[in-house]
CSV table of C-alpha atoms in Angstrom, one decimal:
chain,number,residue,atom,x,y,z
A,1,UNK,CA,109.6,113.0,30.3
A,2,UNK,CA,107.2,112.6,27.4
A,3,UNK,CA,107.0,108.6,28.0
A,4,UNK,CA,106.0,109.3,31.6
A,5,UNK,CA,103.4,111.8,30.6
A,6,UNK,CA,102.1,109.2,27.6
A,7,UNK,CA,101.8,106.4,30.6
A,8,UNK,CA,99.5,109.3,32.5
A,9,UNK,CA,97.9,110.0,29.2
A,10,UNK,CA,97.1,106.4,28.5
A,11,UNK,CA,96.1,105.1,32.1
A,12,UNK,CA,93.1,108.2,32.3
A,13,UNK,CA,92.0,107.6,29.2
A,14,UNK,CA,91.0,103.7,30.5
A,15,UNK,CA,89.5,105.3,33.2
A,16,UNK,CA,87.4,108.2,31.5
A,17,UNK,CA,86.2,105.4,29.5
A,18,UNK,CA,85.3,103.4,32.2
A,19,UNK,CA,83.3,106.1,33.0
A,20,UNK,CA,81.7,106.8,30.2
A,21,UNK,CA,80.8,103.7,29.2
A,22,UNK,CA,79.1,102.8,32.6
A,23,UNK,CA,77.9,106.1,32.8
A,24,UNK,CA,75.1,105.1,30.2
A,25,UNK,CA,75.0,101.3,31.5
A,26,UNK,CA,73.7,103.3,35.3
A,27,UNK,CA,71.5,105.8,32.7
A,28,UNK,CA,69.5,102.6,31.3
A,29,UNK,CA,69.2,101.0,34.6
A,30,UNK,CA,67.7,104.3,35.5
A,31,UNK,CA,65.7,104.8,33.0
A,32,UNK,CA,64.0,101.3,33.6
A,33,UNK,CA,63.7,101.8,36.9
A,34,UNK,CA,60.8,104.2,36.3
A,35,UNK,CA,58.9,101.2,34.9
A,36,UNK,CA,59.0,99.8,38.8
A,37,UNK,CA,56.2,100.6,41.2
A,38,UNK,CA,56.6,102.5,44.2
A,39,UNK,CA,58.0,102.7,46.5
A,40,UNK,CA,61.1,101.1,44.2
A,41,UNK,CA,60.8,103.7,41.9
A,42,UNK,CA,61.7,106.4,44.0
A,43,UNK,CA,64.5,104.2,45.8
A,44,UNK,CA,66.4,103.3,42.7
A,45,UNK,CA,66.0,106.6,41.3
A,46,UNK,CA,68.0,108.0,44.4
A,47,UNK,CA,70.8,105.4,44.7
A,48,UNK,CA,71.1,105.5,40.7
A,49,UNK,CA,71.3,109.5,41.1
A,50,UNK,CA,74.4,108.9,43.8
A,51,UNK,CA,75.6,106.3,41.8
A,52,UNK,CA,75.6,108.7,38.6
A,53,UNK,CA,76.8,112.0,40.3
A,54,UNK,CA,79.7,109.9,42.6
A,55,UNK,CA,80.6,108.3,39.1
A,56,UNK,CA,80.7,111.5,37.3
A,57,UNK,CA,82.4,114.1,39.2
A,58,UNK,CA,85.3,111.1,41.5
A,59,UNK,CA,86.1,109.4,38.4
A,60,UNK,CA,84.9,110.4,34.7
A,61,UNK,CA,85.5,114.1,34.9
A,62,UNK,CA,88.8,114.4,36.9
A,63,UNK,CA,89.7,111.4,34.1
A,64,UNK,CA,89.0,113.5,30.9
A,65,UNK,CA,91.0,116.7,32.4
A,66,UNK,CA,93.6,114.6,33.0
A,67,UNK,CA,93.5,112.9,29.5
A,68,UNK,CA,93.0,116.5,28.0
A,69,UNK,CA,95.9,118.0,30.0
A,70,UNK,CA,98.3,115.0,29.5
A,71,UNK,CA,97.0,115.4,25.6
A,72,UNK,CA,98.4,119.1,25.7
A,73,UNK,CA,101.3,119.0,27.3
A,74,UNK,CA,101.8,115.8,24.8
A,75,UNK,CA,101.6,118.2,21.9
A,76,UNK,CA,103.5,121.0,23.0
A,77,UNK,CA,106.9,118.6,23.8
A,78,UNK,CA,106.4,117.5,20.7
A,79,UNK,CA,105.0,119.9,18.1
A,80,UNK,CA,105.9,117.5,15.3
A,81,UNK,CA,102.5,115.8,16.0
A,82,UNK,CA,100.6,118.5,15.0
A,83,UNK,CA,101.6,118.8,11.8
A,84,UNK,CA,101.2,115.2,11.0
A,85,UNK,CA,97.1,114.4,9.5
A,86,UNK,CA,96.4,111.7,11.4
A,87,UNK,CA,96.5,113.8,14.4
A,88,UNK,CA,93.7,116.2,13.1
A,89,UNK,CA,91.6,113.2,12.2
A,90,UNK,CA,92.4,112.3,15.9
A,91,UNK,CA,92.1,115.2,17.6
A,92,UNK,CA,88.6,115.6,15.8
A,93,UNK,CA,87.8,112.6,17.2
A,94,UNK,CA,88.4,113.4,20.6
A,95,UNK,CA,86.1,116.7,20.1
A,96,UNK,CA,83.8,114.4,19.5
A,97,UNK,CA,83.8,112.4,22.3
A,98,UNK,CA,84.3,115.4,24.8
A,99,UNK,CA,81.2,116.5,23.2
A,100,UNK,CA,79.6,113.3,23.9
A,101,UNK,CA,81.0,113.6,27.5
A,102,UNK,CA,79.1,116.1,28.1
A,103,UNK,CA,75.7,115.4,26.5
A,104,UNK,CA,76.1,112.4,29.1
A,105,UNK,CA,76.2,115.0,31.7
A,106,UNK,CA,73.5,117.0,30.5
A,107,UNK,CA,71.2,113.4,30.6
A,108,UNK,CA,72.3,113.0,34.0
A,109,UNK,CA,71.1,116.1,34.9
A,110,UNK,CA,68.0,115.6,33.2
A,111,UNK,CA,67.4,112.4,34.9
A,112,UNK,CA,68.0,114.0,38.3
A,113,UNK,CA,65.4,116.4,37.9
A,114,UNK,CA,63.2,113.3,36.9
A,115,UNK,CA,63.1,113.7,33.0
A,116,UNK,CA,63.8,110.5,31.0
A,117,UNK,CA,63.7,111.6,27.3
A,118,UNK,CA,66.4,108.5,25.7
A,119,UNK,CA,64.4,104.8,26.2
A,120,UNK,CA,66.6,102.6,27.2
A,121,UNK,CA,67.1,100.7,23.9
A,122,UNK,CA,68.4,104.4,23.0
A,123,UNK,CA,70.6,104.5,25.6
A,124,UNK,CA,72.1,101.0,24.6
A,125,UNK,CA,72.9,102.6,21.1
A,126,UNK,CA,74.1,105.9,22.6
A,127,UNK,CA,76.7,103.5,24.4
A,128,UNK,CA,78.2,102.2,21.8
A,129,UNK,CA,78.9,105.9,20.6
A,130,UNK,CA,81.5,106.0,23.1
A,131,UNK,CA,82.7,102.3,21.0
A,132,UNK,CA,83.1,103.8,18.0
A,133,UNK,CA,85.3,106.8,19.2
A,134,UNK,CA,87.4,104.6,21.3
A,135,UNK,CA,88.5,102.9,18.2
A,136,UNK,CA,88.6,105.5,15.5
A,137,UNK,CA,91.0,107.2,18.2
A,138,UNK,CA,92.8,104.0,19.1
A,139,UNK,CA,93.4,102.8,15.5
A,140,UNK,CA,94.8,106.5,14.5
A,141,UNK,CA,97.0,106.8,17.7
A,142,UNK,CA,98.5,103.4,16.8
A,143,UNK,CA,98.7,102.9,13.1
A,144,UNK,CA,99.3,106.5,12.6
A,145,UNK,CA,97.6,106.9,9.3
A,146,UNK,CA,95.4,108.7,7.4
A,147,UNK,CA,95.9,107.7,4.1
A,148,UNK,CA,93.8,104.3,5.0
A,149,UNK,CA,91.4,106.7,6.6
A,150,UNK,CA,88.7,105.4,3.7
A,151,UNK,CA,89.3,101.4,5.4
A,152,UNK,CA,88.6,103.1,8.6
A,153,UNK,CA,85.7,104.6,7.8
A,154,UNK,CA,84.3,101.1,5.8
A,155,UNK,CA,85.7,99.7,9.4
A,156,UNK,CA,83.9,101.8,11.8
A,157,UNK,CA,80.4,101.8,9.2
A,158,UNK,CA,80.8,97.9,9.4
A,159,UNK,CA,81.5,98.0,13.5
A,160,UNK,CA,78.7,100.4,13.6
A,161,UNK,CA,76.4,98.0,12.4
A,162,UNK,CA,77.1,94.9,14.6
A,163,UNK,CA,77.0,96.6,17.5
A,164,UNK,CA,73.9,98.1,16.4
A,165,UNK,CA,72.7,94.5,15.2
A,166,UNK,CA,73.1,93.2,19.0
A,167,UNK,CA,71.7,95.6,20.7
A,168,UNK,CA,68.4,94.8,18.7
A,169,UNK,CA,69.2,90.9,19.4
A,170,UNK,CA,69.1,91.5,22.9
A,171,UNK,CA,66.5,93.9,22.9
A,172,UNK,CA,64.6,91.0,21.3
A,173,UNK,CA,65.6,88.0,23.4
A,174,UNK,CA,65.1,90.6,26.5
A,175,UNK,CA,61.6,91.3,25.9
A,176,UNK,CA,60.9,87.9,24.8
A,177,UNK,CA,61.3,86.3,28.6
């Protein structure tokens, strides 16, 4: 049973990703859209607004209860887990990233009621947020270690900065056509 519930586990957590991660991809395109004239501005602004909300609430949502549930149920066949550090590193993690789940729903909100705060070069760094708890969580479930967690840290520190370092390279050769 708890291979079966894993495969569910694992198979929702691709898709809540997916989510999440194009989640922000439709935020910047929205946010950019309110550099366009009108009439465009107003007609990307609704299709991006479906695009967010059908997104959101079909596949991202129902995805992270699933993961969450799955996560749970996880646990409780298998207590063991919890008592192992790793997991709490883990499992802090993935606070983390249902916190940033729903910041991302909060922006979508805003954005609906037509207030763009994030610029879209801050939305490009708030997307790789999602990058860096996808593999601190990964690593951990896999290797299962947190004696290492000081290599982990240096790791995600150095990922941090090259994804940082490309978004401002294609900021720069963006704005440079």
């Amino acid at each position: 049973m708890y291979n079966y519930i894993l495969s569910i586990h694992i198979i929702f957590v691709v898709c809540w990703m997916a989510g999440l991660f194009y989640i922000v991809r439709l935020f910047i395109y929205h946010t950019e859209a309110q550099d366009k004239p009108e009439p465009d501005r107003t007609i990307l602004s609704k299709q991006f607004e479906i695009m967010e909300r059908k997104l959101w609430y079909i596949i991202s949502v129902p995805s992270m209860v699933l993961v969450l549930a799955a996560g749970i149920t996880m646990l409780c066949l298998a207590p063991v887990w919890l008592q192992q550090p790793w997991m709490h590193i883990k499992l802090t993690f993935v606070a983390g990233l249902i916190v940033y789940h729903f910041i991302c729903q909060n922006k979508m909100k805003q954005m609906a009621k037509g207030i763009f705060t994030w610029t879209s070069t801050q939305l490009r760094i708030w997307n790789e947020v999602a990058t860096l708890f996808l593999f601190a969580i990964v690593f951990l479930a896999v290797l299962k270690n947190a004696v290492n967690w000081i290599y982990g840290i240096i790791g995600l520190v150095l990922l941090s900065l090259i994804l940082m370092s490309a978004v401002k390279i294609y900021k720069y050769y963006r704005t440079k056509k």
